[in-house]
Amino acid sequence: MADGAMKLADEARARAYSMPLEEMHPGDPELFRTNTHWPYFERLRREDPVHYCADSEFGAYWSVTKYNDIMVVDTNHGVFSSEAALGGITIRDARPDLRRPSFIAMDPPRHDVQRKTVSPIVSPANLHMMEPIIRERAAKILDALPRGETFDWVDRVSIELTTQMLATLFDFPFEERRKLTRWSDVATCIPMPGGICETEDERQAELMECLAEFTELWNQRVNEPPRGDLISMLAHGEATRNMTPDEYLGNIILLIVGGNDTTRNSMSGGLYALNQNPEQYDKLRADHSLITSMVPEIIRWQTPLAHMRRTATEDFELGGKTIKKGDKVVMWYVSGNRDDETIAEPERFIIDRERPRQHLSFGFGIHRCVGNRLAEMQLRVVWEEILKRFERIEVVEEPRRVRSSFVKGYETLPVRIVA
């Protein structure tokens, strides 16, 4: 860790441990932009694992910070609702007129039938067919990288590979695929001066452009025989073919963000983690078979979505606290993945962990990430191809991180391939 980052971390720890617990607001996006959220969650896990924040820019909310408590909430969809109309799945409430349903922001039975419509795209047979395509593209992207000069890994590799995959899943015009990246960023951003979007109106205008383009594609696919892409599946699916435009946009955004942010940020996070832990990088270079256990360890260590939110539909006791009906409950996956009561040495990045899949990054219960195996496959293939080509890729500067307590990601990661 560079001196500046070390100083920032020390100051954050001092602040996190000196403030009164009731003043703690672990969902502050600035903590994630500066990567200083860790001591806040560490203290909450120890002293107040089910914590109430009475006042923040997102309103009042509960923070659930320990692995087993998160599992209780995540697997109890009867009490803890994902419904868009109640506020959906993120700490930030959308305006009531902008609460777009999607299957992740629905409870059964609607959730189940909509999810079932798109899940064949990640069937084992389909993944088997996709692997050579992903490998060919990864090879092409990696072969085009400069040697011995600094470039942005996020833009050249992480975004490019995941956006190509997304364009294939949607059968979206390939040459316009960067629109998908833009819409993903717009969908998850918090509007602010100098940000991705300055205002909520600007953000909504871009999302309407997204809806217009996807509606055009829907109209083409609905009049053709059913095909294997996501738009065709939605247009022909019994549970989805009569969706409202709002519901269609909700599901499109879910599929774009789910297929983009998580894989892209794990792809960058893995390289960053290996540079932070050079002994693990040496271990990997000596034994390429460790990729298999490294991939889920990257996903745990990065935790590309820091949280999921639910709304209580009745009073519920958790960790000695009474969560009231209507309360907002935030499951901090980023904290549960560092819970030393459940995961051994959770602060360490260990690529040959015995149980690397023991993590919360994909969620649990009915909303467990539908594309988790595709995400793992993309990461595995890209690392197989990296190790064939490059002795070492060096991170040359600290990454610039996303200002969000939902998407835990990187805007830039300057690297150099050692020539």
CSV table of N, CA, C and O in Angstrom, one decimal, residues 42-109:
chain,number,residue,atom,x,y,z
A,42,GLU,N,-15.8,-3.2,10.2
A,42,GLU,CA,-15.1,-4.0,11.3
A,42,GLU,C,-15.7,-3.7,12.6
A,42,GLU,O,-16.0,-4.6,13.4
A,43,ARG,N,-15.8,-2.4,12.9
A,43,ARG,CA,-16.3,-2.1,14.3
A,43,ARG,C,-17.8,-2.5,14.4
A,43,ARG,O,-18.2,-3.0,15.5
A,44,LEU,N,-18.6,-2.4,13.4
A,44,LEU,CA,-20.0,-2.8,13.5
A,44,LEU,C,-20.1,-4.3,13.7
A,44,LEU,O,-20.9,-4.7,14.5
A,45,ARG,N,-19.3,-5.1,13.0
A,45,ARG,CA,-19.4,-6.5,13.2
A,45,ARG,C,-19.1,-6.9,14.7
A,45,ARG,O,-19.7,-7.8,15.3
A,46,ARG,N,-18.1,-6.1,15.3
A,46,ARG,CA,-17.7,-6.4,16.7
A,46,ARG,C,-18.7,-5.9,17.7
A,46,ARG,O,-19.0,-6.5,18.7
A,47,GLU,N,-19.2,-4.7,17.5
A,47,GLU,CA,-19.9,-4.0,18.5
A,47,GLU,C,-21.4,-3.8,18.3
A,47,GLU,O,-22.2,-3.7,19.3
A,48,ASP,N,-21.8,-3.8,17.0
A,48,ASP,CA,-23.2,-3.6,16.8
A,48,ASP,C,-23.6,-4.2,15.4
A,48,ASP,O,-23.9,-3.4,14.5
A,49,PRO,N,-23.6,-5.5,15.3
A,49,PRO,CA,-23.8,-6.2,14.0
A,49,PRO,C,-25.1,-5.9,13.3
A,49,PRO,O,-25.1,-6.0,12.1
A,50,VAL,N,-26.1,-5.6,14.0
A,50,VAL,CA,-27.4,-5.1,13.4
A,50,VAL,C,-27.6,-3.7,13.8
A,50,VAL,O,-28.0,-3.4,15.0
A,51,HIS,N,-27.2,-2.8,13.0
A,51,HIS,CA,-27.0,-1.4,13.4
A,51,HIS,C,-28.1,-0.5,12.7
A,51,HIS,O,-28.4,-0.6,11.5
A,52,TYR,N,-28.6,0.5,13.5
A,52,TYR,CA,-29.6,1.4,13.0
A,52,TYR,C,-29.0,2.8,12.7
A,52,TYR,O,-28.4,3.4,13.6
A,53,CYS,N,-29.1,3.2,11.5
A,53,CYS,CA,-28.7,4.6,11.2
A,53,CYS,C,-30.0,5.4,11.0
A,53,CYS,O,-30.8,5.1,10.1
A,54,ALA,N,-30.2,6.4,11.9
A,54,ALA,CA,-31.5,7.1,11.9
A,54,ALA,C,-31.6,8.1,10.8
A,54,ALA,O,-32.7,8.5,10.4
A,55,ASP,N,-30.4,8.6,10.3
A,55,ASP,CA,-30.5,9.8,9.4
A,55,ASP,C,-29.3,9.7,8.5
A,55,ASP,O,-28.2,9.6,8.8
A,56,SER,N,-29.6,9.7,7.2
A,56,SER,CA,-28.6,9.8,6.1
A,56,SER,C,-29.2,10.4,4.9
A,56,SER,O,-30.5,10.6,4.8
A,57,GLU,N,-28.4,10.6,3.8
A,57,GLU,CA,-29.0,11.1,2.6
A,57,GLU,C,-30.0,10.1,2.0
A,57,GLU,O,-30.7,10.4,1.1
A,58,PHE,N,-29.9,8.8,2.4
A,58,PHE,CA,-30.8,7.8,1.9
A,58,PHE,C,-31.9,7.5,2.9
A,58,PHE,O,-32.6,6.5,2.8
A,59,GLY,N,-32.1,8.3,3.9
A,59,GLY,CA,-33.1,8.1,5.0
A,59,GLY,C,-32.6,7.1,6.0
A,59,GLY,O,-31.4,6.8,6.1
A,60,ALA,N,-33.4,6.6,6.9
A,60,ALA,CA,-33.0,5.7,8.0
A,60,ALA,C,-32.9,4.3,7.4
A,60,ALA,O,-33.6,3.9,6.5
A,61,TYR,N,-32.0,3.5,7.9
A,61,TYR,CA,-31.8,2.2,7.5
A,61,TYR,C,-31.1,1.3,8.5
A,61,TYR,O,-30.3,1.8,9.3
A,62,TRP,N,-31.3,0.0,8.4
A,62,TRP,CA,-30.6,-1.0,9.2
A,62,TRP,C,-29.4,-1.5,8.4
A,62,TRP,O,-29.6,-1.8,7.2
A,63,SER,N,-28.3,-1.7,9.1
A,63,SER,CA,-27.2,-2.4,8.5
A,63,SER,C,-27.0,-3.8,9.1
A,63,SER,O,-26.8,-3.9,10.3
A,64,VAL,N,-27.0,-4.8,8.3
A,64,VAL,CA,-26.7,-6.2,8.7
A,64,VAL,C,-25.4,-6.5,8.2
A,64,VAL,O,-25.1,-6.5,7.0
A,65,THR,N,-24.4,-6.8,9.2
A,65,THR,CA,-23.0,-6.8,8.8
A,65,THR,C,-22.3,-8.2,8.9
A,65,THR,O,-21.2,-8.3,8.5
A,66,LYS,N,-23.0,-9.1,9.6
A,66,LYS,CA,-22.3,-10.4,9.8
A,66,LYS,C,-22.9,-11.5,8.9
A,66,LYS,O,-24.1,-11.5,8.5
A,67,TYR,N,-22.0,-12.4,8.5
A,67,TYR,CA,-22.4,-13.4,7.5
A,67,TYR,C,-23.7,-14.1,7.8
A,67,TYR,O,-24.6,-14.2,6.9
A,68,ASN,N,-23.8,-14.7,9.0
A,68,ASN,CA,-25.0,-15.5,9.3
A,68,ASN,C,-26.2,-14.7,9.4
A,68,ASN,O,-27.3,-15.2,9.0
A,69,ASP,N,-26.1,-13.5,9.9
A,69,ASP,CA,-27.3,-12.6,9.9
A,69,ASP,C,-27.8,-12.2,8.5
A,69,ASP,O,-29.0,-12.2,8.2
A,70,ILE,N,-26.8,-12.0,7.7
A,70,ILE,CA,-27.1,-11.7,6.3
A,70,ILE,C,-27.9,-12.9,5.6
A,70,ILE,O,-28.9,-12.7,4.9
A,71,MET,N,-27.4,-14.1,5.9
A,71,MET,CA,-28.1,-15.3,5.4
A,71,MET,C,-29.5,-15.4,5.8
A,71,MET,O,-30.4,-15.7,5.1
A,72,VAL,N,-29.8,-15.0,7.1
A,72,VAL,CA,-31.1,-15.0,7.6
A,72,VAL,C,-32.0,-14.1,6.8
A,72,VAL,O,-33.1,-14.5,6.4
A,73,VAL,N,-31.6,-12.9,6.5
A,73,VAL,CA,-32.4,-11.9,5.8
A,73,VAL,C,-32.5,-12.4,4.3
A,73,VAL,O,-33.6,-12.4,3.7
A,74,ASP,N,-31.4,-12.8,3.7
A,74,ASP,CA,-31.4,-13.1,2.3
A,74,ASP,C,-32.3,-14.3,1.9
A,74,ASP,O,-32.8,-14.4,0.8
A,75,THR,N,-32.4,-15.2,2.9
A,75,THR,CA,-33.2,-16.5,2.6
A,75,THR,C,-34.6,-16.4,3.1
A,75,THR,O,-35.3,-17.3,3.0
A,76,ASN,N,-35.0,-15.2,3.6
A,76,ASN,CA,-36.3,-15.1,4.2
A,76,ASN,C,-37.1,-14.0,3.4
A,76,ASN,O,-37.4,-12.9,3.8
A,77,HIS,N,-37.5,-14.4,2.1
A,77,HIS,CA,-38.1,-13.4,1.3
A,77,HIS,C,-39.6,-13.2,1.7
A,77,HIS,O,-40.2,-12.2,1.3
A,78,GLY,N,-40.1,-14.0,2.6
A,78,GLY,CA,-41.5,-13.8,3.1
A,78,GLY,C,-41.5,-12.5,4.0
A,78,GLY,O,-42.5,-11.8,3.9
A,79,VAL,N,-40.5,-12.3,4.8
A,79,VAL,CA,-40.4,-11.1,5.7
A,79,VAL,C,-39.7,-10.0,5.0
A,79,VAL,O,-40.1,-8.8,5.2
A,80,PHE,N,-38.6,-10.3,4.3
A,80,PHE,CA,-37.8,-9.2,3.7
A,80,PHE,C,-38.0,-9.1,2.2
A,80,PHE,O,-37.5,-10.0,1.5
A,81,SER,N,-38.8,-8.1,1.8
A,81,SER,CA,-39.3,-8.0,0.4
A,81,SER,C,-38.3,-7.2,-0.5
A,81,SER,O,-37.7,-6.3,0.0
A,82,SER,N,-38.2,-7.7,-1.7
A,82,SER,CA,-37.4,-7.0,-2.7
A,82,SER,C,-38.3,-6.1,-3.6
A,82,SER,O,-37.8,-5.4,-4.5
A,83,GLU,N,-39.6,-6.0,-3.4
A,83,GLU,CA,-40.5,-5.3,-4.3
A,83,GLU,C,-40.1,-3.9,-4.6
A,83,GLU,O,-39.8,-3.1,-3.7
A,84,ALA,N,-40.1,-3.6,-5.9
A,84,ALA,CA,-39.8,-2.2,-6.4
A,84,ALA,C,-40.7,-1.2,-5.7
A,84,ALA,O,-40.2,-0.1,-5.3
A,85,ALA,N,-41.9,-1.5,-5.6
A,85,ALA,CA,-42.9,-0.6,-5.0
A,85,ALA,C,-42.6,-0.2,-3.6
A,85,ALA,O,-43.0,0.9,-3.1
A,86,LEU,N,-41.9,-1.1,-2.9
A,86,LEU,CA,-41.5,-0.8,-1.5
A,86,LEU,C,-40.2,-0.1,-1.4
A,86,LEU,O,-39.7,0.3,-0.3
A,87,GLY,N,-39.5,0.0,-2.5
A,87,GLY,CA,-38.2,0.6,-2.5
A,87,GLY,C,-37.1,-0.2,-3.2
A,87,GLY,O,-36.0,0.3,-3.5
A,88,GLY,N,-37.4,-1.5,-3.5
A,88,GLY,CA,-36.4,-2.2,-4.3
A,88,GLY,C,-35.2,-2.8,-3.6
A,88,GLY,O,-35.3,-3.1,-2.4
A,89,ILE,N,-34.1,-2.8,-4.3
A,89,ILE,CA,-32.9,-3.6,-3.8
A,89,ILE,C,-31.7,-2.8,-3.4
A,89,ILE,O,-30.6,-3.3,-3.2
A,90,THR,N,-31.8,-1.4,-3.5
A,90,THR,CA,-30.6,-0.6,-3.1
A,90,THR,C,-30.9,0.3,-2.0
A,90,THR,O,-32.1,0.6,-1.8
A,91,ILE,N,-29.9,0.8,-1.3
A,91,ILE,CA,-30.1,1.7,-0.2
A,91,ILE,C,-30.8,3.0,-0.6
A,91,ILE,O,-31.5,3.6,0.2
A,92,ARG,N,-30.6,3.4,-1.8
A,92,ARG,CA,-31.1,4.6,-2.3
A,92,ARG,C,-32.5,4.3,-2.8
A,92,ARG,O,-32.7,3.5,-3.7
A,93,ASP,N,-33.5,5.0,-2.3
A,93,ASP,CA,-34.9,4.9,-2.8
A,93,ASP,C,-35.1,5.6,-4.1
A,93,ASP,O,-34.8,6.8,-4.1
A,94,ALA,N,-35.6,5.0,-5.1
A,94,ALA,CA,-36.0,5.7,-6.3
A,94,ALA,C,-37.2,6.5,-6.0
A,94,ALA,O,-38.0,6.1,-5.1
A,95,ARG,N,-37.4,7.6,-6.7
A,95,ARG,CA,-38.7,8.3,-6.5
A,95,ARG,C,-39.9,7.4,-6.9
A,95,ARG,O,-39.7,6.5,-7.8
A,96,PRO,N,-41.0,7.5,-6.1
A,96,PRO,CA,-42.1,6.5,-6.3
A,96,PRO,C,-42.5,6.4,-7.8
A,96,PRO,O,-42.8,5.3,-8.3
A,97,ASP,N,-42.4,7.5,-8.6
A,97,ASP,CA,-42.8,7.4,-10.0
A,97,ASP,C,-41.7,6.8,-10.9
A,97,ASP,O,-42.0,6.5,-12.1
A,98,LEU,N,-40.6,6.5,-10.3
A,98,LEU,CA,-39.5,5.9,-11.1
A,98,LEU,C,-39.1,4.5,-10.6
A,98,LEU,O,-38.0,4.0,-10.9
A,99,ARG,N,-40.0,3.9,-9.8
A,99,ARG,CA,-39.7,2.6,-9.3
A,99,ARG,C,-40.1,1.5,-10.3
A,99,ARG,O,-41.2,1.1,-10.4
A,100,ARG,N,-39.1,1.1,-11.1
A,100,ARG,CA,-39.3,0.2,-12.2
A,100,ARG,C,-39.2,-1.3,-11.7
A,100,ARG,O,-38.1,-1.7,-11.2
A,101,PRO,N,-40.2,-2.1,-11.8
A,101,PRO,CA,-40.1,-3.5,-11.4
A,101,PRO,C,-39.1,-4.2,-12.4
A,101,PRO,O,-39.0,-3.9,-13.5
A,102,SER,N,-38.4,-5.2,-11.8
A,102,SER,CA,-37.6,-6.2,-12.6
A,102,SER,C,-37.6,-7.4,-11.7
A,102,SER,O,-38.0,-7.4,-10.5
A,103,PHE,N,-37.2,-8.6,-12.3
A,103,PHE,CA,-37.4,-9.8,-11.5
A,103,PHE,C,-36.6,-9.8,-10.2
A,103,PHE,O,-37.0,-10.4,-9.2
A,104,ILE,N,-35.5,-9.1,-10.2
A,104,ILE,CA,-34.7,-9.0,-8.9
A,104,ILE,C,-35.5,-8.1,-7.9
A,104,ILE,O,-35.3,-8.3,-6.7
A,105,ALA,N,-36.3,-7.2,-8.3
A,105,ALA,CA,-37.1,-6.3,-7.5
A,105,ALA,C,-38.5,-6.8,-7.4
A,105,ALA,O,-39.5,-6.0,-7.5
A,106,MET,N,-38.7,-8.1,-7.3
A,106,MET,CA,-40.1,-8.7,-7.2
A,106,MET,C,-40.0,-9.8,-6.2
A,106,MET,O,-38.9,-10.4,-6.0
A,107,ASP,N,-41.1,-10.1,-5.6
A,107,ASP,CA,-41.3,-11.3,-4.8
A,107,ASP,C,-42.0,-12.4,-5.6
A,107,ASP,O,-42.6,-12.1,-6.6
A,108,PRO,N,-41.9,-13.7,-5.1
A,108,PRO,CA,-42.7,-14.7,-5.7
A,108,PRO,C,-44.2,-14.4,-5.7
A,108,PRO,O,-44.6,-13.7,-4.8
A,109,PRO,N,-45.0,-14.8,-6.6
A,109,PRO,CA,-44.6,-15.8,-7.7
A,109,PRO,C,-44.1,-15.0,-9.0
A,109,PRO,O,-43.5,-15.7,-9.8
